[in-house]
Amino acid sequence: MGLLKTAILGAAVYAGFKYITKKDPTTGKSIVDDLKEKAPEWVDKAKDYKREFTQRAEYAKDDLGI
């Protein structure tokens, strides 16, 4: 039974990998290519959110007198 589960899981992982790396016929890009392209934007946004959160936390400390 364990071997069957492993084979099914392996087939599912393989199919998922093939799906996300398959090139789109119209654009010639895969899902992975799109993610690689957008990752720097997301990192910059995350840094901005962190900076904003840190500033709010500092203001809250000042208001509380900590």
XYZ file of C-alpha atoms in Angstrom:
66
model
C 0.000 0.000 0.000
C 2.885 2.366 0.772
C 4.413 1.793 -2.636
C 1.115 2.632 -4.335
C 0.762 5.877 -2.350
C 4.330 6.827 -3.206
C 3.740 6.146 -6.903
C 0.544 8.219 -6.931
C 2.207 11.084 -5.071
C 5.184 10.971 -7.428
C 2.911 11.060 -10.461
C 1.004 14.042 -9.022
C 4.228 15.965 -8.331
C 5.499 15.186 -11.825
C 2.238 16.331 -13.430
C 2.287 19.557 -11.391
C 5.875 20.246 -12.387
C 5.092 19.665 -16.054
C 2.066 22.002 -15.784
C 3.923 24.952 -14.249
C 6.882 24.637 -16.634
C 4.792 24.192 -19.801
C 5.198 27.113 -22.197
C 2.064 29.007 -23.225
C 1.674 28.862 -27.019
C 0.622 32.514 -27.334
C 3.248 34.146 -25.113
C 5.956 31.493 -25.000
C 6.276 31.888 -21.232
C 5.513 29.472 -18.424
C 4.024 30.084 -14.994
C 7.520 29.812 -13.510
C 8.785 32.482 -15.906
C 5.990 34.819 -14.808
C 6.791 34.193 -11.131
C 10.494 34.883 -11.698
C 9.594 38.110 -13.474
C 7.268 39.358 -10.720
C 9.348 38.261 -7.708
C 11.443 41.474 -7.463
C 8.252 43.579 -7.400
C 6.859 41.457 -4.576
C 10.097 41.751 -2.606
C 9.984 45.541 -2.923
C 6.341 45.612 -1.800
C 7.153 43.398 1.175
C 9.993 45.718 2.176
C 7.641 48.709 1.965
C 5.065 46.935 4.153
C 7.776 46.055 6.675
C 9.010 49.643 6.760
C 5.454 50.943 7.244
C 4.778 48.412 10.014
C 8.017 49.347 11.784
C 7.148 53.036 11.653
C 3.666 52.398 13.044
C 5.122 50.284 15.840
C 7.556 53.064 16.743
C 4.744 55.621 16.826
C 2.676 53.321 19.001
C 5.596 52.947 21.422
C 5.960 56.718 21.600
C 2.247 57.162 22.278
C 2.330 54.613 25.056
C 5.506 56.029 26.557
C 7.431 52.768 26.372
